[in-house]
N, C-alpha and C. Protein backbone atom coordinates (compact mmCIF):
# COMPACT_ATOMS: atom_id res chain seq x y z
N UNK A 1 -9.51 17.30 4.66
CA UNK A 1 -8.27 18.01 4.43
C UNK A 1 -8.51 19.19 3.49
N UNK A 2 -7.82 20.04 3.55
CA UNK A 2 -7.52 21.42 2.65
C UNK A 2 -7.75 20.85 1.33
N UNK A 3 -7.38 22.06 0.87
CA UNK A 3 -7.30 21.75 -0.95
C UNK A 3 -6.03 22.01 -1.26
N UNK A 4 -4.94 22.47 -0.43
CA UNK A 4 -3.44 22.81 -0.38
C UNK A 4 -2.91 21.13 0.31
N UNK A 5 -3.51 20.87 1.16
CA UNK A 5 -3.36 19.24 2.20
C UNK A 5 -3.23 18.42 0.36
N UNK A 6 -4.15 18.30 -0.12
CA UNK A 6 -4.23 17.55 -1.39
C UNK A 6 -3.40 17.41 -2.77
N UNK A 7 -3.34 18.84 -2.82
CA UNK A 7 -2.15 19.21 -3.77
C UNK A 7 -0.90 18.93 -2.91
N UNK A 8 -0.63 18.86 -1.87
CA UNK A 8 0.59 18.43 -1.04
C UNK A 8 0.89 17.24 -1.58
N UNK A 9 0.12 16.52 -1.07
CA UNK A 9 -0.17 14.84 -1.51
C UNK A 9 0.07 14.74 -2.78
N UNK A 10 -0.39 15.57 -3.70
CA UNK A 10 -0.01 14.99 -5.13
C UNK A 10 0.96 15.21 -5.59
N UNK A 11 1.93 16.23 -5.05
CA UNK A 11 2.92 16.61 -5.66
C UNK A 11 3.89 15.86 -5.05
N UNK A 12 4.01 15.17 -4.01
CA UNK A 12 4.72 13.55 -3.72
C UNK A 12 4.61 12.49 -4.35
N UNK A 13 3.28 12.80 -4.72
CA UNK A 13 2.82 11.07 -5.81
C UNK A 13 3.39 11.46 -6.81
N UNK A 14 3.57 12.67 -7.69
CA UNK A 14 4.14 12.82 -8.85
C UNK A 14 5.44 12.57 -8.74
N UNK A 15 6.37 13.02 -7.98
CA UNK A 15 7.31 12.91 -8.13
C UNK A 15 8.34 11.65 -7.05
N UNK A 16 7.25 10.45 -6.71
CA UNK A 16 7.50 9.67 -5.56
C UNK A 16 8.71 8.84 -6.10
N UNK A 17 8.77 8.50 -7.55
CA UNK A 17 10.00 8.09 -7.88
C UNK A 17 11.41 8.87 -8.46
N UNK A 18 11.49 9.80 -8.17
CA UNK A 18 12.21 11.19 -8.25
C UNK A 18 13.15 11.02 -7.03
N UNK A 19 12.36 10.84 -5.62
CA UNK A 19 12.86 11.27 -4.52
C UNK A 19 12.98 9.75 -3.96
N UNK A 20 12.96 8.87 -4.57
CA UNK A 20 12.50 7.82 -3.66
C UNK A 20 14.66 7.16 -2.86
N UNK A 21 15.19 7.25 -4.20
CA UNK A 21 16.54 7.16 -3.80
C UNK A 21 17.17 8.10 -2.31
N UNK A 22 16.14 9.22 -1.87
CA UNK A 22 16.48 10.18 -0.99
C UNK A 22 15.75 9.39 0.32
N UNK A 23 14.50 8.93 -0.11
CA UNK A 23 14.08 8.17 0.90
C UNK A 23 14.16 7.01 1.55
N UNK A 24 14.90 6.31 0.29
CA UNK A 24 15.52 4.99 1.09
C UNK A 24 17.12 4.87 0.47
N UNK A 25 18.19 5.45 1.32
CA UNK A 25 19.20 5.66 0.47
C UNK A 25 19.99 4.33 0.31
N UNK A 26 19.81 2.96 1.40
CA UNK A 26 20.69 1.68 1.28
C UNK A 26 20.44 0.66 0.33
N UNK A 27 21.05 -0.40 -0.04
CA UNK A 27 20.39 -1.45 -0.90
C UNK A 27 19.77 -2.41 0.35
N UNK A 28 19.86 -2.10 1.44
CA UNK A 28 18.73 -2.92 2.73
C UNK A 28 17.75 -2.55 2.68
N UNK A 29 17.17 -0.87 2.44
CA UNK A 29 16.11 -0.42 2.26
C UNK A 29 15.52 -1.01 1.35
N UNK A 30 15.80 -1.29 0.27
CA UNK A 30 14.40 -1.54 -0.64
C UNK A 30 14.76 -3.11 -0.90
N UNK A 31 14.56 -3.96 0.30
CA UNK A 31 14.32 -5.12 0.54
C UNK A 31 13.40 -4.93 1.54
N UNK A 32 13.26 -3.78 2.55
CA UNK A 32 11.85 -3.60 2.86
C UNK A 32 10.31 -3.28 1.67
N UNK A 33 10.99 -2.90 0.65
CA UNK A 33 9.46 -2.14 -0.13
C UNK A 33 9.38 -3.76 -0.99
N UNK A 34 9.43 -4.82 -0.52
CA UNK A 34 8.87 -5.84 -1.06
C UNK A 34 7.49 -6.28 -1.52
N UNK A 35 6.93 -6.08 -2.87
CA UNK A 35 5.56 -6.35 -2.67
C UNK A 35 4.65 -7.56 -2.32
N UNK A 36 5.35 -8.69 -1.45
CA UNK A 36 4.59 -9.41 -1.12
C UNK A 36 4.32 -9.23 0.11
N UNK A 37 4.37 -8.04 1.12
CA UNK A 37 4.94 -7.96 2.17
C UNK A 37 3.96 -6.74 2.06
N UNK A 38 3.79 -6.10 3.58
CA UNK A 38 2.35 -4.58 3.72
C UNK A 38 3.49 -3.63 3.53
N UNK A 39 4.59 -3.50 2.38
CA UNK A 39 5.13 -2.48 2.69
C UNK A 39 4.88 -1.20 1.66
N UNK A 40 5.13 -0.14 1.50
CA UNK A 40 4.82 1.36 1.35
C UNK A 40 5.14 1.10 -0.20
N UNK A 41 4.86 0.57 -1.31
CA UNK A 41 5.62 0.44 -2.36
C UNK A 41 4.61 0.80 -3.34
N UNK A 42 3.72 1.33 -2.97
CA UNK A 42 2.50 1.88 -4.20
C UNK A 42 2.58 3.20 -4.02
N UNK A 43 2.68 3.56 -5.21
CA UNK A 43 2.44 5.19 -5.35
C UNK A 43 1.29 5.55 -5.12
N UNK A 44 0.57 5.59 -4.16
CA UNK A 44 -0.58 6.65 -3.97
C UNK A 44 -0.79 6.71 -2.33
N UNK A 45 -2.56 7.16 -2.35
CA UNK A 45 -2.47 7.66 -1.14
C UNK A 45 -3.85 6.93 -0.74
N UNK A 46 -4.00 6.67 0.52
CA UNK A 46 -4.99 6.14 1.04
C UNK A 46 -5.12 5.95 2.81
N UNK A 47 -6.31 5.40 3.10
CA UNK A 47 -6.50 5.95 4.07
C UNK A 47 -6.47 4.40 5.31
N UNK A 48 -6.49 3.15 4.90
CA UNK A 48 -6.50 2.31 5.13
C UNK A 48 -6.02 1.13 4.72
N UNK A 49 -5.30 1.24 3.18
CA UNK A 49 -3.77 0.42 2.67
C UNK A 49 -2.86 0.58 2.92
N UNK A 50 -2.25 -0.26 3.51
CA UNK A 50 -0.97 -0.04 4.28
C UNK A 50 -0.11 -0.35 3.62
N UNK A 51 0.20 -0.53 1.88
CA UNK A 51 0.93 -0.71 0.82
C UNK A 51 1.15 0.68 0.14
N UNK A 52 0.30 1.41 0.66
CA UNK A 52 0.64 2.87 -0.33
C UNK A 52 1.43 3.74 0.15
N UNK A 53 2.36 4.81 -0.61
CA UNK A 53 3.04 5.47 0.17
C UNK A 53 2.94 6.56 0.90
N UNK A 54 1.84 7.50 1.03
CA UNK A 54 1.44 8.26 1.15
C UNK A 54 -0.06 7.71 2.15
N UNK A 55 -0.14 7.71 3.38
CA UNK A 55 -1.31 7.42 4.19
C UNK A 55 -1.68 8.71 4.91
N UNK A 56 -3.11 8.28 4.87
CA UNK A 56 -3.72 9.76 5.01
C UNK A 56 -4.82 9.40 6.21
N UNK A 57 -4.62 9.11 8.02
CA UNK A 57 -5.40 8.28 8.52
C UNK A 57 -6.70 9.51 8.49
N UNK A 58 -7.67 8.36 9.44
CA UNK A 58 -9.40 9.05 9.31
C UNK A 58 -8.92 9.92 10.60
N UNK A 59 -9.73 10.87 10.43
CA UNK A 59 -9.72 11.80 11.45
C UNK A 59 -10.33 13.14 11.17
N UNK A 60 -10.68 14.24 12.02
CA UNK A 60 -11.70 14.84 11.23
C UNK A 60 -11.03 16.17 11.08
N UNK A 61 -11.15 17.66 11.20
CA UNK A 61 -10.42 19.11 10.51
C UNK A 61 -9.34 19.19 11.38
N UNK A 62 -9.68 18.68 13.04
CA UNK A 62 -8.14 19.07 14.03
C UNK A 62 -7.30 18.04 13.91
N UNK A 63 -7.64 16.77 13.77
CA UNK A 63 -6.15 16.07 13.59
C UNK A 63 -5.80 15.09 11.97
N UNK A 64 -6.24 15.97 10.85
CA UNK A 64 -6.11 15.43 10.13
C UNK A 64 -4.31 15.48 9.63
N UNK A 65 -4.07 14.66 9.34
CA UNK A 65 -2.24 14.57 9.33
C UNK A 65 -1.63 13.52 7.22
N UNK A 66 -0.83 14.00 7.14
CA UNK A 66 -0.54 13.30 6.12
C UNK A 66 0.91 12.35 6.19
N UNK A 67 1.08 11.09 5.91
CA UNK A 67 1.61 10.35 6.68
C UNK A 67 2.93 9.68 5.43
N UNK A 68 4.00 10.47 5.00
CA UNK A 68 4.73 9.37 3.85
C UNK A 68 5.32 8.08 4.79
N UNK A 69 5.03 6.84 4.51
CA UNK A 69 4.92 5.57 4.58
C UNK A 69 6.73 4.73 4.13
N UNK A 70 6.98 5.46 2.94
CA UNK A 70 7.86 4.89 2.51
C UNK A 70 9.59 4.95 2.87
N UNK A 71 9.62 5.77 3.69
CA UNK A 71 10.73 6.19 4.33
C UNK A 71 11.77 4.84 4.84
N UNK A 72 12.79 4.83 4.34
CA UNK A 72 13.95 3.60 5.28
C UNK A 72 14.07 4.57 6.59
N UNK A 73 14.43 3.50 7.75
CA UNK A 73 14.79 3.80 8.63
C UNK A 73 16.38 4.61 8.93
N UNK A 74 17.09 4.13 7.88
CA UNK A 74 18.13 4.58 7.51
C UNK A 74 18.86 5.66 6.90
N UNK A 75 17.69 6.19 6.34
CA UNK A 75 17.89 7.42 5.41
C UNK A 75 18.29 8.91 6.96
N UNK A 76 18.50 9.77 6.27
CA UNK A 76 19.26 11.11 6.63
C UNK A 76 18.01 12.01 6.55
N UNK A 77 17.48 12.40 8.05
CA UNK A 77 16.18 13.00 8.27
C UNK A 77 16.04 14.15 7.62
N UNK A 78 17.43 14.80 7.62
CA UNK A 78 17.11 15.99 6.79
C UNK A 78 17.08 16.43 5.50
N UNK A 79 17.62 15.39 4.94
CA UNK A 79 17.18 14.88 3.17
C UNK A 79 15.69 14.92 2.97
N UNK A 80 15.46 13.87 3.83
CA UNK A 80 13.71 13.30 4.31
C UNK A 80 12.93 14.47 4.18
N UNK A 81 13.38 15.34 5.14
CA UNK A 81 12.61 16.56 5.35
C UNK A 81 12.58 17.51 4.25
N UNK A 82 14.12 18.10 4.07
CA UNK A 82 13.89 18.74 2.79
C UNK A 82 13.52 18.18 1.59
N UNK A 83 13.79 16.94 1.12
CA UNK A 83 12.84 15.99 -0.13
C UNK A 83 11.06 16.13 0.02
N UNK A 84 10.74 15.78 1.14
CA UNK A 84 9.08 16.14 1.02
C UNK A 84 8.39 17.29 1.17
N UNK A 85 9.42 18.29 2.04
CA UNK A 85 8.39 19.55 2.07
C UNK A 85 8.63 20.35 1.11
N UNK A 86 10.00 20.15 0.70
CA UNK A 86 9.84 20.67 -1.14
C UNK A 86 9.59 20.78 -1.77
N UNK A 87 9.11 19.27 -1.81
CA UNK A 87 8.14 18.51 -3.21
C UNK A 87 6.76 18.64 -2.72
N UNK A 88 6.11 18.56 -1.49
CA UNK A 88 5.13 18.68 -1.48
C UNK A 88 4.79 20.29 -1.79
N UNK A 89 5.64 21.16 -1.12
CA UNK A 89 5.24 22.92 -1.52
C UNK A 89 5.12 22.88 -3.16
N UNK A 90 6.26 23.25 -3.63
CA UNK A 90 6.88 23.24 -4.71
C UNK A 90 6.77 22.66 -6.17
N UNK A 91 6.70 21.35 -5.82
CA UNK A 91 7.00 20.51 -6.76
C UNK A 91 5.38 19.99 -7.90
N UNK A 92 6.13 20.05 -9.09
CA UNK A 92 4.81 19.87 -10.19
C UNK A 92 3.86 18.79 -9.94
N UNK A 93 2.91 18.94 -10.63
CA UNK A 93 1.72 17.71 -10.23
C UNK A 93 1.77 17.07 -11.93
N UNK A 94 1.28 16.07 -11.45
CA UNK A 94 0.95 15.06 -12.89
C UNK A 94 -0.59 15.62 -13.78
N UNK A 95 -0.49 15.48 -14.79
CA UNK A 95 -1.76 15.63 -15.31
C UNK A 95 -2.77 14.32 -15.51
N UNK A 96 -2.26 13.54 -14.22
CA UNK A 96 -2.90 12.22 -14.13
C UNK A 96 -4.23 12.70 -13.73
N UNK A 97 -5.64 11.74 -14.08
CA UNK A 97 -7.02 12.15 -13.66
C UNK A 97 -7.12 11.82 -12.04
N UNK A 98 -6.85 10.84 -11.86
CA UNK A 98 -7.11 10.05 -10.86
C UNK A 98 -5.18 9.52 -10.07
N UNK A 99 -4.53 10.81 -9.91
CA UNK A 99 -3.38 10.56 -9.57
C UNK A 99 -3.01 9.44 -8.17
N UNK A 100 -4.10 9.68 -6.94
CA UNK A 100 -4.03 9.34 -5.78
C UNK A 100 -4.11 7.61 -5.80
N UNK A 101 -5.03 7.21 -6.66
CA UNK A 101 -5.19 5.62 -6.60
C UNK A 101 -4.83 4.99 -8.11
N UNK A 102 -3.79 5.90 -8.83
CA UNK A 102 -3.31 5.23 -10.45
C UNK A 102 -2.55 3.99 -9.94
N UNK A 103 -2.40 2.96 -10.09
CA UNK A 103 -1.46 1.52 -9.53
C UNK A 103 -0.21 1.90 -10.32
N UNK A 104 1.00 2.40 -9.46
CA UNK A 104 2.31 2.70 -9.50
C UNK A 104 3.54 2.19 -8.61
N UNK A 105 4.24 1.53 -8.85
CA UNK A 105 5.26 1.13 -8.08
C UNK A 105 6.73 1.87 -7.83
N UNK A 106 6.81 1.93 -6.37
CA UNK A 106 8.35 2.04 -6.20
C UNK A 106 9.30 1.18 -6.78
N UNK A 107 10.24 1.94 -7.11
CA UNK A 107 11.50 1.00 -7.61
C UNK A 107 12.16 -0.17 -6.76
N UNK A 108 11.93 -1.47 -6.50
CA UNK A 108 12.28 -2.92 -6.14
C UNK A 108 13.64 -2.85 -5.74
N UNK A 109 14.56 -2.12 -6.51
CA UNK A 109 16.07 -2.44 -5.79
C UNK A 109 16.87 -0.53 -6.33
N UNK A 110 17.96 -0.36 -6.01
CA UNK A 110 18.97 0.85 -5.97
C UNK A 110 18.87 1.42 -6.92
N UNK A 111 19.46 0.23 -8.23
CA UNK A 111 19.67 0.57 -9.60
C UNK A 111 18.77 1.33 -10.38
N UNK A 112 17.40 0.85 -10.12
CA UNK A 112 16.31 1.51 -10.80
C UNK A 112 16.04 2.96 -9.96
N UNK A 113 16.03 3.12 -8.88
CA UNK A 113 16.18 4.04 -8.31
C UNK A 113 17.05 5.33 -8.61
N UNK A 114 18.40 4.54 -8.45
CA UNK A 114 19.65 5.67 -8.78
C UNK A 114 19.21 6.23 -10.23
N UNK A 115 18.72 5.08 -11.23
CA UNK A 115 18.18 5.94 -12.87
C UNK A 115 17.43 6.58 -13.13
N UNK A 116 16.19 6.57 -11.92
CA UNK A 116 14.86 7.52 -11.97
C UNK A 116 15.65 9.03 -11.07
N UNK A 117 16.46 8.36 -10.36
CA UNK A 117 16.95 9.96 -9.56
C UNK A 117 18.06 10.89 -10.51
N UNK A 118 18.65 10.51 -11.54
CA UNK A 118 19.81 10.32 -12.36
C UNK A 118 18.93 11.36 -13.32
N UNK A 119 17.85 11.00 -13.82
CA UNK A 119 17.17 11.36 -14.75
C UNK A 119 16.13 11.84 -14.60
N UNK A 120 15.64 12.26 -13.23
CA UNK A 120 14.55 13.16 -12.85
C UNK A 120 15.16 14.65 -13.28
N UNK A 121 14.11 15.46 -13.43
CA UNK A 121 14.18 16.85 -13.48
C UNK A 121 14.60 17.82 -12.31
N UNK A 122 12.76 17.48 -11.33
CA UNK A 122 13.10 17.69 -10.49
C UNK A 122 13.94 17.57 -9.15
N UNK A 123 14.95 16.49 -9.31
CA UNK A 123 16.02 16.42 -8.09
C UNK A 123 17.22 16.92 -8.49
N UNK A 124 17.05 18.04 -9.89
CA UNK A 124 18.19 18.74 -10.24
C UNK A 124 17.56 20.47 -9.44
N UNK A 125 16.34 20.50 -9.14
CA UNK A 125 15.61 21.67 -8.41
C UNK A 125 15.80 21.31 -7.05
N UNK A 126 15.67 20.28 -6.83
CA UNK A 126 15.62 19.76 -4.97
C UNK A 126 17.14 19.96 -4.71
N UNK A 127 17.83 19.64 -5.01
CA UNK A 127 19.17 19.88 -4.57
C UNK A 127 20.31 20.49 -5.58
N UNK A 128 19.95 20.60 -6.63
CA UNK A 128 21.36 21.20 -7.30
C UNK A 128 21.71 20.24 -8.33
N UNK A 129 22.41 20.36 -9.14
CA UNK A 129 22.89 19.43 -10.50
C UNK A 129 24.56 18.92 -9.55
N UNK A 130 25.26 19.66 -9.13
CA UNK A 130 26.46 19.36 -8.10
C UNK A 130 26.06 18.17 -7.26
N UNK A 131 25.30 18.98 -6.32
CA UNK A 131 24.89 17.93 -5.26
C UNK A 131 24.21 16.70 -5.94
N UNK A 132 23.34 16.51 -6.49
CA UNK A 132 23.14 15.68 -6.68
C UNK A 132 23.09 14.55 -7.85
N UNK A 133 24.86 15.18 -8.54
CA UNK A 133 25.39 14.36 -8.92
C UNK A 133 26.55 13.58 -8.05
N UNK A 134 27.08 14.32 -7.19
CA UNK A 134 27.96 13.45 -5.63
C UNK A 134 27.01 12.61 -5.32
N UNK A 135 25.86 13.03 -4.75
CA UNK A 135 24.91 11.95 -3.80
C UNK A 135 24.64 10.62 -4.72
N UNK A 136 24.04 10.58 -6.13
CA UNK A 136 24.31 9.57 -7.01
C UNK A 136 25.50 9.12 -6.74
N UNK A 137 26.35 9.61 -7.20
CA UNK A 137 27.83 8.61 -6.89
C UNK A 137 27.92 7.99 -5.84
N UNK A 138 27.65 8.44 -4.98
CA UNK A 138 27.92 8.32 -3.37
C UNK A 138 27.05 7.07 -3.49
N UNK A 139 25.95 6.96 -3.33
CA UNK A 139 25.06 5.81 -3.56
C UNK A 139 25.18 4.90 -5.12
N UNK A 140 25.80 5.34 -5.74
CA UNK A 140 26.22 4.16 -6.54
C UNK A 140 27.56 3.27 -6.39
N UNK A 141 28.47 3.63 -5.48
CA UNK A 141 29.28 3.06 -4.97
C UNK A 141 29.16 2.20 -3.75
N UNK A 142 28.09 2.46 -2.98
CA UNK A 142 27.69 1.54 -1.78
C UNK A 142 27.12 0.79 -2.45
N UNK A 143 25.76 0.66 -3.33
CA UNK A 143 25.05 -0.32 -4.39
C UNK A 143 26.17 -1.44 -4.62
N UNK A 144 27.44 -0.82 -5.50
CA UNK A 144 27.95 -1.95 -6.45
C UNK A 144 29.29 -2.82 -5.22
N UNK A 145 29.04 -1.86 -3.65
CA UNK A 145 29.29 -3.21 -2.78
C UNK A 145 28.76 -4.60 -2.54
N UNK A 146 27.23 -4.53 -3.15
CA UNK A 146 26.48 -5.67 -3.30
C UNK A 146 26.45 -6.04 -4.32
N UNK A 147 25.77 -7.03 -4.30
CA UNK A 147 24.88 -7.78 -5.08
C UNK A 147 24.02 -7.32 -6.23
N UNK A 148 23.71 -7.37 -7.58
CA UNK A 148 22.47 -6.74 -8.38
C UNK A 148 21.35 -7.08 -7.70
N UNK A 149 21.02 -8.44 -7.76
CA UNK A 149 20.00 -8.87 -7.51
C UNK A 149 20.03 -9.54 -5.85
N UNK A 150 19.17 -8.66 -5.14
CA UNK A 150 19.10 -8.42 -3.73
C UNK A 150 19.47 -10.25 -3.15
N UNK A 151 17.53 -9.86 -3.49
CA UNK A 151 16.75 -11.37 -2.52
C UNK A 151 16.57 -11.15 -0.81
N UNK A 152 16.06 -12.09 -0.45
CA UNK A 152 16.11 -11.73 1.17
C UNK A 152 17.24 -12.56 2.15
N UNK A 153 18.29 -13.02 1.32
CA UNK A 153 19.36 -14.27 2.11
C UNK A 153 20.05 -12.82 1.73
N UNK A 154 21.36 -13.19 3.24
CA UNK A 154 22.11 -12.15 3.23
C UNK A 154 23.89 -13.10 2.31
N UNK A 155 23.98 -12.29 1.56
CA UNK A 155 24.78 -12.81 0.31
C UNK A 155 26.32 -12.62 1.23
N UNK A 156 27.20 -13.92 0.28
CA UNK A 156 28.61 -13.52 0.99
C UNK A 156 29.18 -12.53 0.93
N UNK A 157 29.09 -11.33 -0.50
CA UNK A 157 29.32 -10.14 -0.42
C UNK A 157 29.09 -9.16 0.83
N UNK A 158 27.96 -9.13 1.30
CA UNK A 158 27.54 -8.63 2.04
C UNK A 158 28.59 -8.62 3.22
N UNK A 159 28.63 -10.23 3.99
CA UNK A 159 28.89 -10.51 5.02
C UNK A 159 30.56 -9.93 5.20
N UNK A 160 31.17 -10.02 3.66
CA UNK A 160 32.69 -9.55 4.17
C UNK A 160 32.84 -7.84 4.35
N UNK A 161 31.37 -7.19 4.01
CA UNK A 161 31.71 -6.00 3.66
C UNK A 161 31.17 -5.16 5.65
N UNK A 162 30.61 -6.36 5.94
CA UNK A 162 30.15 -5.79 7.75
C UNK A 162 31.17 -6.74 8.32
N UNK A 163 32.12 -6.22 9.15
CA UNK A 163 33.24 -6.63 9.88
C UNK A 163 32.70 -7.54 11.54
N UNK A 164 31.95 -7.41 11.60
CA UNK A 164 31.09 -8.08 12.81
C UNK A 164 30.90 -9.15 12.30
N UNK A 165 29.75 -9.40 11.52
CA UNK A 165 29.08 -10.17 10.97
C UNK A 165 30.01 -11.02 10.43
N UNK A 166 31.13 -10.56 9.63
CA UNK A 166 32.14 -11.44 9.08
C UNK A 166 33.05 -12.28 9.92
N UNK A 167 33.01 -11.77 11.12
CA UNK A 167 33.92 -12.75 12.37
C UNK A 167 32.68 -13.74 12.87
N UNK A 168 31.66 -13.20 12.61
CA UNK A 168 30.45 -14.16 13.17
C UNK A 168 30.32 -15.79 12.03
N UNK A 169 30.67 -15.16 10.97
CA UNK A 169 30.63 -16.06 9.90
C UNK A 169 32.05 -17.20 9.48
N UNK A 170 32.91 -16.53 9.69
CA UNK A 170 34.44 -17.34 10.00
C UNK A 170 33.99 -17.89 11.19
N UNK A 171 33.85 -17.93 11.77
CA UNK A 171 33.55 -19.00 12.83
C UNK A 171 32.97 -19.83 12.77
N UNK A 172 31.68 -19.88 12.49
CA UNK A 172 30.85 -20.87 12.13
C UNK A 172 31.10 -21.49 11.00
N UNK A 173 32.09 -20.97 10.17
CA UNK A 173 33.06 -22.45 9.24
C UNK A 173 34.03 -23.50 9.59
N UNK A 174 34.09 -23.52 10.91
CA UNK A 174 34.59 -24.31 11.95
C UNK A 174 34.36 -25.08 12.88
């Protein structure tokens, strides 16, 4: 890869918990970044861990590709889009030595999320101090439809707040 391909990469790892609320905006999402589980929840980059967020497969000058990992399925592509090519153009690097393989974790559930996005710098440059004080709100009001503490059982909160699911569940109390 380039030497621009690299600095791309780092300037995601620096700021992977900055943007990470952009990348997984539900409290379902980050019951995928579980770390007992191969999911995307390490801050770095690699080429054959399928725990890191940033994968970089083998391949040689024509199809070398850079791969963010950590994305919910759920999130809003064009957040997605403008969150990484921003941050990857744009956005500051760490004065970490060894930034790509430092052992760093994504934030486990919303809350920690919404406070790293709340209190990042740069997601007052990525989108605006306006915007993305609505989008906090916005996502701190779906959050406190749940539960604090996730887990992987789907909680009764949950079930009254999906109208399907909740006729599925009155029933089967019968």
């Amino acid at each position: 890869m380039s030497k621009f391909a690299w600095q791309f990469v780092d300037r995601i790892l620096t700021h992977g918990n900055d943007i990470c609320l952009l990348l997984n905006p539900s409290v379902n999402a980050y019951r995928r970044l579980d770390p007992h589980f191969e999911a995307p929840n390490q801050i770095m980059a690699s080429a054959t861990d399928r725990g890191s967020m940033v994968r970089i497969p083998i391949g040689n000058e024509r199809s070398s590709r850079v791969e963010v990992r950590s994305v919910a399925p759920d999130a809003n592509p064009y957040l997605v889009m403008l969150s990484v090519f921003k941050t990857g153009i744009e956005g500051g690097t760490a004065k970490i030595k060894n930034l790509r393989s430092a052992p760093r974790y994504l934030p486990d559930n919303i809350y920690t999320a919404m406070e790293n996005f709340r209190a990042a710098e740069w997601s007052n440059t990525l989108l605006g101090e306006d915007v993305k004080t609505r989008y906090a709100d916005l996502k701190q009001a779906s959050a406190d439809r749940c539960p604090r503490l996730l887990g992987t059982v789907v909680k009764p909160q949950e079930v009254q707040y999906h109208h399907e699911v909740y006729n599925q569940y009155l029933w089967n109390q019968f």
